[in-house]
PDB file of C-alpha atoms in Angstrom:
ATOM      1  CA  TYR A   1     -10.786 -10.348 -10.130  1.00  0.00           C
ATOM      2  CA  LEU A   2     -11.115  -8.802  -6.777  1.00  0.00           C
ATOM      3  CA  LEU A   3      -9.218  -5.650  -7.883  1.00  0.00           C
ATOM      4  CA  GLN A   4     -11.501  -5.050 -10.994  1.00  0.00           C
ATOM      5  CA  LYS A   5     -14.460  -5.466  -8.711  1.00  0.00           C
ATOM      6  CA  ARG A   6     -13.203  -2.912  -6.117  1.00  0.00           C
ATOM      7  CA  ASN A   7     -12.391  -0.625  -9.193  1.00  0.00           C
ATOM      8  CA  ALA A   8     -15.867  -0.883 -10.446  1.00  0.00           C
ATOM      9  CA  MET A   9     -17.408  -0.354  -6.984  1.00  0.00           C
ATOM     10  CA  THR A  10     -15.281   2.887  -6.508  1.00  0.00           C
ATOM     11  CA  ASP A  11     -15.942   4.405 -10.163  1.00  0.00           C
ATOM     12  CA  LEU A  12     -19.701   3.796  -9.766  1.00  0.00           C
ATOM     13  CA  ARG A  13     -19.690   6.427  -7.082  1.00  0.00           C
ATOM     14  CA  THR A  14     -18.720   8.971  -9.543  1.00  0.00           C
ATOM     15  CA  PRO A  15     -20.871   9.816 -12.694  1.00  0.00           C
ATOM     16  CA  ALA A  16     -17.857  10.815 -14.805  1.00  0.00           C
ATOM     17  CA  ARG A  17     -16.228   7.469 -14.155  1.00  0.00           C
ATOM     18  CA  TRP A  18     -19.166   5.258 -15.187  1.00  0.00           C
ATOM     19  CA  PRO A  19     -17.493   4.384 -18.469  1.00  0.00           C
ATOM     20  CA  ALA A  20     -14.460   2.973 -16.386  1.00  0.00           C
ATOM     21  CA  ALA A  21     -16.797   1.245 -14.030  1.00  0.00           C
ATOM     22  CA  LEU A  22     -18.469  -0.583 -16.926  1.00  0.00           C
ATOM     23  CA  TYR A  23     -14.996  -1.814 -18.267  1.00  0.00           C
ATOM     24  CA  SER A  24     -14.101  -2.851 -14.837  1.00  0.00           C
ATOM     25  CA  LEU A  25     -17.400  -4.849 -14.429  1.00  0.00           C
ATOM     26  CA  VAL A  26     -16.807  -6.682 -17.662  1.00  0.00           C
ATOM     27  CA  GLN A  27     -13.088  -7.369 -16.714  1.00  0.00           C
ATOM     28  CA  TRP A  28     -14.278  -8.601 -13.251  1.00  0.00           C
ATOM     29  CA  ARG A  29     -16.494 -11.343 -14.969  1.00  0.00           C
ATOM     30  CA  LYS A  30     -13.938 -12.382 -17.381  1.00  0.00           C
ATOM     31  CA  LEU A  31     -11.324 -12.706 -14.468  1.00  0.00           C
ATOM     32  CA  VAL A  32     -13.773 -14.758 -12.332  1.00  0.00           C
ATOM     33  CA  ARG A  33     -13.957 -17.255 -14.975  1.00  0.00           C
ATOM     34  CA  TYR A  34     -10.244 -17.320 -15.699  1.00  0.00           C
ATOM     35  CA  GLU A  35      -9.141 -17.529 -12.101  1.00  0.00           C
ATOM     36  CA  ARG A  36     -11.559 -20.227 -11.295  1.00  0.00           C
ATOM     37  CA  ALA A  37     -10.406 -22.297 -14.204  1.00  0.00           C
ATOM     38  CA  ILE A  38      -6.649 -21.702 -12.993  1.00  0.00           C
ATOM     39  CA  CYS A  39      -7.479 -22.785  -9.510  1.00  0.00           C
ATOM     40  CA  GLN A  40      -9.197 -26.001 -10.760  1.00  0.00           C
ATOM     41  CA  THR A  41      -6.213 -27.120 -12.655  1.00  0.00           C
ATOM     42  CA  ALA A  42      -3.123 -26.104 -10.540  1.00  0.00           C
ATOM     43  CA  ASN A  43      -1.741 -28.355  -8.098  1.00  0.00           C
ATOM     44  CA  ALA A  44      -1.110 -25.450  -5.793  1.00  0.00           C
ATOM     45  CA  VAL A  45      -2.056 -21.802  -5.549  1.00  0.00           C
ATOM     46  CA  ALA A  46      -0.167 -19.138  -3.806  1.00  0.00           C
ATOM     47  CA  ALA A  47      -1.916 -16.205  -2.505  1.00  0.00           C
ATOM     48  CA  VAL A  48      -0.082 -13.196  -1.120  1.00  0.00           C
ATOM     49  CA  SER A  49      -2.462 -12.532   1.658  1.00  0.00           C
ATOM     50  CA  ASP A  50      -5.304 -14.383   3.647  1.00  0.00           C
ATOM     51  CA  ALA A  51      -7.821 -12.035   2.112  1.00  0.00           C
ATOM     52  CA  ASP A  52      -6.878 -13.136  -1.265  1.00  0.00           C
ATOM     53  CA  ARG A  53      -6.919 -16.896  -0.225  1.00  0.00           C
ATOM     54  CA  GLN A  54     -10.647 -16.164   1.057  1.00  0.00           C
ATOM     55  CA  ALA A  55     -11.482 -14.600  -2.219  1.00  0.00           C
ATOM     56  CA  LEU A  56     -10.085 -17.345  -4.237  1.00  0.00           C
ATOM     57  CA  ARG A  57     -11.855 -19.820  -1.965  1.00  0.00           C
ATOM     58  CA  GLN A  58     -15.189 -18.354  -3.168  1.00  0.00           C
ATOM     59  CA  LEU A  59     -14.180 -19.387  -6.758  1.00  0.00           C
ATOM     60  CA  ASP A  60     -13.075 -22.745  -5.890  1.00  0.00           C
ATOM     61  CA  GLY A  61     -13.506 -24.217  -2.525  1.00  0.00           C
ATOM     62  CA  ALA A  62     -11.560 -27.297  -3.398  1.00  0.00           C
ATOM     63  CA  ALA A  63      -8.268 -25.598  -4.513  1.00  0.00           C
ATOM     64  CA  ASN A  64      -5.086 -26.032  -2.683  1.00  0.00           C
ATOM     65  CA  ILE A  65      -4.327 -22.614  -1.643  1.00  0.00           C
ATOM     66  CA  HIS A  66      -1.242 -21.434   0.251  1.00  0.00           C
ATOM     67  CA  VAL A  67      -0.610 -17.826   1.620  1.00  0.00           C
ATOM     68  CA  VAL A  68       2.887 -16.913   0.500  1.00  0.00           C
ATOM     69  CA  SER A  69       3.209 -13.184   1.178  1.00  0.00           C
ATOM     70  CA  ASN A  70       5.415 -10.723  -0.822  1.00  0.00           C
ATOM     71  CA  GLY A  71       8.877 -10.583   0.726  1.00  0.00           C
ATOM     72  CA  ILE A  72      11.661  -7.907   0.874  1.00  0.00           C
ATOM     73  CA  ASN A  73      15.331  -7.959   1.371  1.00  0.00           C
ATOM     74  CA  MET A  74      15.662  -5.981   4.583  1.00  0.00           C
ATOM     75  CA  ASP A  75      19.473  -5.505   3.810  1.00  0.00           C
ATOM     76  CA  GLU A  76      18.549  -3.292   0.942  1.00  0.00           C
ATOM     77  CA  TYR A  77      16.566  -0.722   3.037  1.00  0.00           C
ATOM     78  CA  PRO A  78      18.699   1.487   5.414  1.00  0.00           C
ATOM     79  CA  VAL A  79      16.792   2.848   8.344  1.00  0.00           C
ATOM     80  CA  HIS A  80      15.649   6.152   7.876  1.00  0.00           C
ATOM     81  CA  PRO A  81      14.736   7.500  11.256  1.00  0.00           C
ATOM     82  CA  ALA A  82      11.869   9.917  11.632  1.00  0.00           C
ATOM     83  CA  ALA A  83      12.660  13.658  10.644  1.00  0.00           C
ATOM     84  CA  PRO A  84      13.403  15.943  13.398  1.00  0.00           C
ATOM     85  CA  ALA A  85      10.463  17.775  14.848  1.00  0.00           C
ATOM     86  CA  LYS A  86      11.279  20.987  13.259  1.00  0.00           C
ATOM     87  CA  ALA A  87      12.035  19.818   9.668  1.00  0.00           C
ATOM     88  CA  GLU A  88       9.811  20.596   6.789  1.00  0.00           C
ATOM     89  CA  ALA A  89       6.419  18.513   6.765  1.00  0.00           C
ATOM     90  CA  ARG A  90       7.221  16.521   3.941  1.00  0.00           C
ATOM     91  CA  LEU A  91       4.759  13.630   3.004  1.00  0.00           C
ATOM     92  CA  LEU A  92       5.586  10.722   0.627  1.00  0.00           C
ATOM     93  CA  PHE A  93       3.841   8.267  -1.517  1.00  0.00           C
ATOM     94  CA  THR A  94       5.639   5.706  -3.886  1.00  0.00           C
ATOM     95  CA  GLY A  95       4.310   3.626  -6.774  1.00  0.00           C
ATOM     96  CA  LYS A  96       3.667   2.996 -10.428  1.00  0.00           C
ATOM     97  CA  MET A  97       1.487   6.236 -11.331  1.00  0.00           C
ATOM     98  CA  ASP A  98      -0.450   4.619 -14.043  1.00  0.00           C
ATOM     99  CA  TYR A  99      -1.816   1.849 -12.000  1.00  0.00           C
ATOM    100  CA  ARG A 100      -5.405   2.790 -11.235  1.00  0.00           C
ATOM    101  CA  PRO A 101      -5.429   2.251  -7.350  1.00  0.00           C
ATOM    102  CA  ASN A 102      -2.385   4.619  -7.100  1.00  0.00           C
ATOM    103  CA  ILE A 103      -3.970   7.187  -9.268  1.00  0.00           C
ATOM    104  CA  ASP A 104      -7.177   7.088  -7.160  1.00  0.00           C
ATOM    105  CA  ALA A 105      -5.233   7.165  -3.993  1.00  0.00           C
ATOM    106  CA  VAL A 106      -3.240  10.294  -4.699  1.00  0.00           C
ATOM    107  CA  LEU A 107      -6.175  12.124  -6.211  1.00  0.00           C
ATOM    108  CA  TRP A 108      -8.242  11.437  -3.070  1.00  0.00           C
ATOM    109  CA  PHE A 109      -5.374  12.642  -1.015  1.00  0.00           C
ATOM    110  CA  CYS A 110      -4.738  15.868  -2.725  1.00  0.00           C
ATOM    111  CA  ARG A 111      -8.558  16.747  -3.055  1.00  0.00           C
ATOM    112  CA  HIS A 112      -9.670  15.819   0.433  1.00  0.00           C
ATOM    113  CA  VAL A 113      -6.799  15.335   2.821  1.00  0.00           C
ATOM    114  CA  LEU A 114      -3.881  17.504   1.769  1.00  0.00           C
ATOM    115  CA  PRO A 115      -5.756  20.853   2.073  1.00  0.00           C
ATOM    116  CA  LEU A 116      -6.912  19.951   5.720  1.00  0.00           C
ATOM    117  CA  ILE A 117      -3.194  19.443   6.723  1.00  0.00           C
ATOM    118  CA  GLN A 118      -1.904  22.422   4.908  1.00  0.00           C
ATOM    119  CA  ARG A 119      -4.420  24.567   6.931  1.00  0.00           C
ATOM    120  CA  GLN A 120      -2.269  23.968  10.147  1.00  0.00           C
ATOM    121  CA  PHE A 121       0.942  23.299   8.308  1.00  0.00           C
ATOM    122  CA  PRO A 122       1.084  25.589   5.144  1.00  0.00           C
ATOM    123  CA  SER A 123       4.416  24.513   4.099  1.00  0.00           C
ATOM    124  CA  ALA A 124       3.516  20.778   3.987  1.00  0.00           C
ATOM    125  CA  THR A 125       4.581  19.057   0.739  1.00  0.00           C
ATOM    126  CA  PHE A 126       3.448  15.897  -0.822  1.00  0.00           C
ATOM    127  CA  GLN A 127       5.822  13.959  -3.012  1.00  0.00           C
ATOM    128  CA  ILE A 128       4.358  11.357  -5.457  1.00  0.00           C
ATOM    129  CA  VAL A 129       7.223   9.340  -6.456  1.00  0.00           C
ATOM    130  CA  GLY A 130       6.798   6.735  -9.382  1.00  0.00           C
ATOM    131  CA  MET A 131       7.172   6.052 -13.082  1.00  0.00           C
ATOM    132  CA  ASN A 132       4.539   6.766 -15.823  1.00  0.00           C
ATOM    133  CA  PRO A 133       2.284   9.677 -14.199  1.00  0.00           C
ATOM    134  CA  HIS A 134      -1.076   9.220 -15.762  1.00  0.00           C
ATOM    135  CA  PRO A 135      -2.727  12.326 -17.475  1.00  0.00           C
ATOM    136  CA  ARG A 136      -5.443  12.142 -14.843  1.00  0.00           C
ATOM    137  CA  LEU A 137      -2.742  13.437 -12.254  1.00  0.00           C
ATOM    138  CA  ASP A 138      -2.469  16.762 -14.266  1.00  0.00           C
ATOM    139  CA  GLU A 139      -5.208  18.317 -12.165  1.00  0.00           C
ATOM    140  CA  ILE A 140      -3.139  17.992  -9.080  1.00  0.00           C
ATOM    141  CA  ARG A 141       0.258  18.822 -10.691  1.00  0.00           C
ATOM    142  CA  HIS A 142       0.214  22.446  -9.902  1.00  0.00           C
ATOM    143  CA  MET A 143      -1.470  22.420  -6.534  1.00  0.00           C
ATOM    144  CA  PRO A 144       0.520  24.067  -3.765  1.00  0.00           C
ATOM    145  CA  GLY A 145       3.079  21.730  -2.255  1.00  0.00           C
ATOM    146  CA  VAL A 146       2.343  18.799  -4.664  1.00  0.00           C
ATOM    147  CA  GLU A 147       5.500  17.288  -6.358  1.00  0.00           C
ATOM    148  CA  ILE A 148       5.064  14.537  -9.201  1.00  0.00           C
ATOM    149  CA  THR A 149       8.553  13.292 -10.061  1.00  0.00           C
ATOM    150  CA  GLY A 150       8.097  10.447 -12.497  1.00  0.00           C
ATOM    151  CA  ALA A 151      10.643   7.855 -12.725  1.00  0.00           C
ATOM    152  CA  VAL A 152      13.775   8.175 -10.220  1.00  0.00           C
ATOM    153  CA  ALA A 153      16.811   6.170 -10.060  1.00  0.00           C
ATOM    154  CA  SER A 154      16.151   5.299  -6.299  1.00  0.00           C
ATOM    155  CA  ILE A 155      13.423   5.985  -3.914  1.00  0.00           C
ATOM    156  CA  GLN A 156      15.913   5.960  -0.971  1.00  0.00           C
ATOM    157  CA  PRO A 157      16.733   9.821  -0.868  1.00  0.00           C
ATOM    158  CA  TYR A 158      12.865  10.644  -0.976  1.00  0.00           C
ATOM    159  CA  MET A 159      12.242   8.064   1.737  1.00  0.00           C
ATOM    160  CA  GLN A 160      15.118   9.382   3.927  1.00  0.00           C
ATOM    161  CA  ALA A 161      13.743  12.984   3.627  1.00  0.00           C
ATOM    162  CA  ALA A 162      10.065  12.070   4.344  1.00  0.00           C
ATOM    163  CA  THR A 163       8.654  12.937   7.582  1.00  0.00           C
ATOM    164  CA  VAL A 164       5.489  10.560   7.059  1.00  0.00           C
ATOM    165  CA  TYR A 165       4.859   8.067   4.538  1.00  0.00           C
ATOM    166  CA  VAL A 166       1.200   8.057   3.515  1.00  0.00           C
ATOM    167  CA  ILE A 167      -0.907   5.026   1.995  1.00  0.00           C
ATOM    168  CA  PRO A 168      -4.224   6.386   0.960  1.00  0.00           C
ATOM    169  CA  LEU A 169      -5.344   3.481  -1.003  1.00  0.00           C
ATOM    170  CA  ARG A 170      -8.918   2.873  -1.284  1.00  0.00           C
ATOM    171  CA  VAL A 171      -8.978  -0.009  -4.004  1.00  0.00           C
ATOM    172  CA  GLY A 172      -6.803  -2.739  -4.851  1.00  0.00           C
ATOM    173  CA  GLY A 173      -5.782  -6.340  -3.434  1.00  0.00           C
ATOM    174  CA  GLY A 174      -2.793  -8.287  -2.285  1.00  0.00           C
ATOM    175  CA  THR A 175      -0.124  -7.448   0.079  1.00  0.00           C
ATOM    176  CA  ARG A 176       1.296  -3.724  -0.451  1.00  0.00           C
ATOM    177  CA  PHE A 177       4.781  -3.884  -1.383  1.00  0.00           C
ATOM    178  CA  LYS A 178       5.043  -0.013  -0.833  1.00  0.00           C
ATOM    179  CA  ALA A 179       3.850  -0.531   2.681  1.00  0.00           C
ATOM    180  CA  LEU A 180       6.704  -3.123   3.263  1.00  0.00           C
ATOM    181  CA  GLU A 181       9.252  -0.807   1.794  1.00  0.00           C
ATOM    182  CA  ALA A 182       8.162   2.084   4.185  1.00  0.00           C
ATOM    183  CA  MET A 183       8.287  -0.329   7.172  1.00  0.00           C
ATOM    184  CA  ALA A 184      11.767  -1.671   6.177  1.00  0.00           C
ATOM    185  CA  SER A 185      12.922   1.794   5.939  1.00  0.00           C
ATOM    186  CA  GLY A 186      11.657   2.634   9.439  1.00  0.00           C
ATOM    187  CA  LYS A 187       9.216   5.465   8.592  1.00  0.00           C
ATOM    188  CA  ALA A 188       6.227   6.841  10.430  1.00  0.00           C
ATOM    189  CA  ILE A 189       3.282   5.517   8.323  1.00  0.00           C
ATOM    190  CA  VAL A 190      -0.391   6.554   8.079  1.00  0.00           C
ATOM    191  CA  SER A 191      -2.709   4.289   5.812  1.00  0.00           C
ATOM    192  CA  THR A 192      -6.119   3.333   5.309  1.00  0.00           C
ATOM    193  CA  ARG A 193      -7.038  -0.056   6.396  1.00  0.00           C
ATOM    194  CA  LEU A 194      -7.134  -1.227   2.801  1.00  0.00           C
ATOM    195  CA  GLY A 195      -3.662   0.247   2.198  1.00  0.00           C
ATOM    196  CA  VAL A 196      -2.160  -2.459   4.479  1.00  0.00           C
ATOM    197  CA  GLU A 197      -4.740  -5.168   3.938  1.00  0.00           C
ATOM    198  CA  GLY A 198      -2.954  -8.509   4.146  1.00  0.00           C
ATOM    199  CA  ILE A 199      -0.363  -7.153   6.617  1.00  0.00           C
ATOM    200  CA  PRO A 200      -1.550  -7.852  10.286  1.00  0.00           C
ATOM    201  CA  VAL A 201      -0.149  -4.568  11.623  1.00  0.00           C
ATOM    202  CA  GLN A 202      -1.980  -2.847  14.259  1.00  0.00           C
ATOM    203  CA  HIS A 203      -3.199   0.849  15.028  1.00  0.00           C
ATOM    204  CA  GLU A 204      -0.683   2.860  17.185  1.00  0.00           C
ATOM    205  CA  GLN A 205       1.611  -0.132  17.334  1.00  0.00           C
ATOM    206  CA  GLU A 206       3.442  -0.181  13.776  1.00  0.00           C
ATOM    207  CA  LEU A 207       1.555   2.742  12.064  1.00  0.00           C
ATOM    208  CA  LEU A 208      -1.641   4.863  12.321  1.00  0.00           C
ATOM    209  CA  LEU A 209      -4.820   3.799  10.618  1.00  0.00           C
ATOM    210  CA  ALA A 210      -7.394   6.131   9.177  1.00  0.00           C
ATOM    211  CA  ASP A 211     -10.031   6.012   6.621  1.00  0.00           C
ATOM    212  CA  THR A 212     -11.981   9.415   6.113  1.00  0.00           C
ATOM    213  CA  PRO A 213     -10.453  12.531   5.194  1.00  0.00           C
ATOM    214  CA  SER A 214     -10.667  14.184   8.551  1.00  0.00           C
ATOM    215  CA  GLU A 215      -9.197  11.182  10.263  1.00  0.00           C
ATOM    216  CA  PHE A 216      -6.297  10.730   7.904  1.00  0.00           C
ATOM    217  CA  ALA A 217      -5.473  14.276   8.163  1.00  0.00           C
ATOM    218  CA  ALA A 218      -5.633  14.296  11.897  1.00  0.00           C
ATOM    219  CA  ALA A 219      -3.434  11.202  11.965  1.00  0.00           C
ATOM    220  CA  VAL A 220      -0.592  12.802   9.765  1.00  0.00           C
ATOM    221  CA  MET A 221      -0.860  16.128  11.757  1.00  0.00           C
ATOM    222  CA  ARG A 222      -0.372  14.068  14.945  1.00  0.00           C
ATOM    223  CA  LEU A 223       2.951  12.993  13.647  1.00  0.00           C
ATOM    224  CA  LEU A 224       3.917  16.432  12.465  1.00  0.00           C
ATOM    225  CA  GLN A 225       3.336  18.349  15.611  1.00  0.00           C
ATOM    226  CA  ASP A 226       6.660  20.187  16.822  1.00  0.00           C
ATOM    227  CA  ASN A 227       6.832  18.459  20.251  1.00  0.00           C
ATOM    228  CA  ALA A 228       8.393  15.744  22.189  1.00  0.00           C
ATOM    229  CA  THR A 229       5.350  13.453  22.180  1.00  0.00           C
ATOM    230  CA  SER A 230       4.998  13.734  18.420  1.00  0.00           C
ATOM    231  CA  THR A 231       8.642  13.039  17.850  1.00  0.00           C
ATOM    232  CA  THR A 232       8.649  10.079  20.084  1.00  0.00           C
ATOM    233  CA  LEU A 233       5.490   8.573  18.485  1.00  0.00           C
ATOM    234  CA  ALA A 234       7.000   8.873  15.038  1.00  0.00           C
ATOM    235  CA  ALA A 235      10.093   7.276  16.064  1.00  0.00           C
ATOM    236  CA  GLN A 236       8.381   4.379  17.980  1.00  0.00           C
ATOM    237  CA  LEU A 237       6.057   3.708  15.145  1.00  0.00           C
ATOM    238  CA  GLY A 238       9.150   3.682  12.543  1.00  0.00           C
ATOM    239  CA  GLN A 239      11.110   1.157  14.838  1.00  0.00           C
ATOM    240  CA  SER A 240       8.124  -1.029  15.471  1.00  0.00           C
ATOM    241  CA  ALA A 241       7.208  -1.100  11.786  1.00  0.00           C
ATOM    242  CA  ARG A 242      10.851  -2.067  10.791  1.00  0.00           C
ATOM    243  CA  ALA A 243      10.996  -4.911  13.508  1.00  0.00           C
ATOM    244  CA  PHE A 244       7.596  -6.261  12.239  1.00  0.00           C
ATOM    245  CA  ALA A 245       8.883  -6.320   8.674  1.00  0.00           C
ATOM    246  CA  ALA A 246      12.094  -7.976   9.610  1.00  0.00           C
ATOM    247  CA  ALA A 247      10.309 -10.568  11.647  1.00  0.00           C
ATOM    248  CA  HIS A 248       7.469 -11.446   9.195  1.00  0.00           C
ATOM    249  CA  TYR A 249       8.450 -10.270   5.662  1.00  0.00           C
ATOM    250  CA  ASP A 250      12.291 -10.658   5.321  1.00  0.00           C
ATOM    251  CA  TRP A 251      12.885 -13.194   2.507  1.00  0.00           C
ATOM    252  CA  GLN A 252      14.539 -15.237   5.119  1.00  0.00           C
ATOM    253  CA  GLN A 253      11.027 -15.691   6.512  1.00  0.00           C
ATOM    254  CA  ILE A 254       9.185 -16.179   3.234  1.00  0.00           C
ATOM    255  CA  THR A 255      11.373 -18.511   1.351  1.00  0.00           C
ATOM    256  CA  PRO A 256      10.423 -21.524   3.684  1.00  0.00           C
ATOM    257  CA  LEU A 257       6.902 -21.128   3.031  1.00  0.00           C
ATOM    258  CA  PHE A 258       7.509 -21.437  -0.845  1.00  0.00           C
ATOM    259  CA  GLU A 259       9.683 -24.548  -0.128  1.00  0.00           C
ATOM    260  CA  ASP A 260       7.023 -26.244   1.932  1.00  0.00           C
ATOM    261  CA  MET A 261       4.315 -25.561  -0.686  1.00  0.00           C
ATOM    262  CA  TYR A 262       6.656 -27.147  -3.461  1.00  0.00           C
ATOM    263  CA  ALA A 263       7.426 -29.983  -1.175  1.00  0.00           C
ATOM    264  CA  GLN A 264       3.760 -30.774  -0.659  1.00  0.00           C
ATOM    265  CA  VAL A 265       3.088 -30.401  -4.343  1.00  0.00           C
ATOM    266  CA  ARG A 266       5.907 -32.934  -5.149  1.00  0.00           C
ATOM    267  CA  ARG A 267       4.730 -35.363  -2.542  1.00  0.00           C
ATOM    268  CA  GLN A 268       1.040 -35.270  -3.888  1.00  0.00           C
ATOM    269  CA  THR A 269       2.295 -35.724  -7.669  1.00  0.00           C
ATOM    270  CA  MET A 270       4.438 -38.610  -6.755  1.00  0.00           C
ATOM    271  CA  ARG A 271       1.704 -40.686  -5.263  1.00  0.00           C
TER     272      ARG A 271
END
């Protein structure tokens, strides 16, 4: 329900999107009733982030809610170090491209952020990698430097070639698996705060955070500069991000949380 609420609030800002906003508002109200009923009947509820747990608490304060984050198999993600300073400025976004938060993210980035970057880095490219590109993306398909791949066999070649991984999400909920993939790959990341909601990373430690077009562009360009400071920062962010993912989101860390939740439910139901 939180996702539909955020979709509605975003679409209401644009008159052309008001029909979509109305749809989201209707879905939001339906999901509030449905999710409240589920919380009231379940022995336990697993939320993937503390923000989602708090949202569910608003629906049913008595629900037995556990935070069990998305997990990732670190062994499946080889480290892709930051590209050399003189390499082409290659920006990357991955995700299912008929998913509304992803559509909104890349449209916003292409309309408001990429032009600012290309003023200083004219050859900068933005690869959008993911299945089922929505027709709404047609307006950016032929923009200079933009590549929409559609479905690919593996994101690893794109991750390896990327200079900076961007997460310009403005709507959505949960824990961002795309962020975990980029972190596990040791990439330098620039994200909105919502883009890593549910992942307790810190600005300038595991990644750079930015929410406005000018801030986002400045953060990306900070990592693209052809100098030792920029190269070192990108490498440090990538290393810290991978270490953070390994410490908190590897399945070896997440599985015991599931086991604890199931054990508690079993004890309660056997009383």
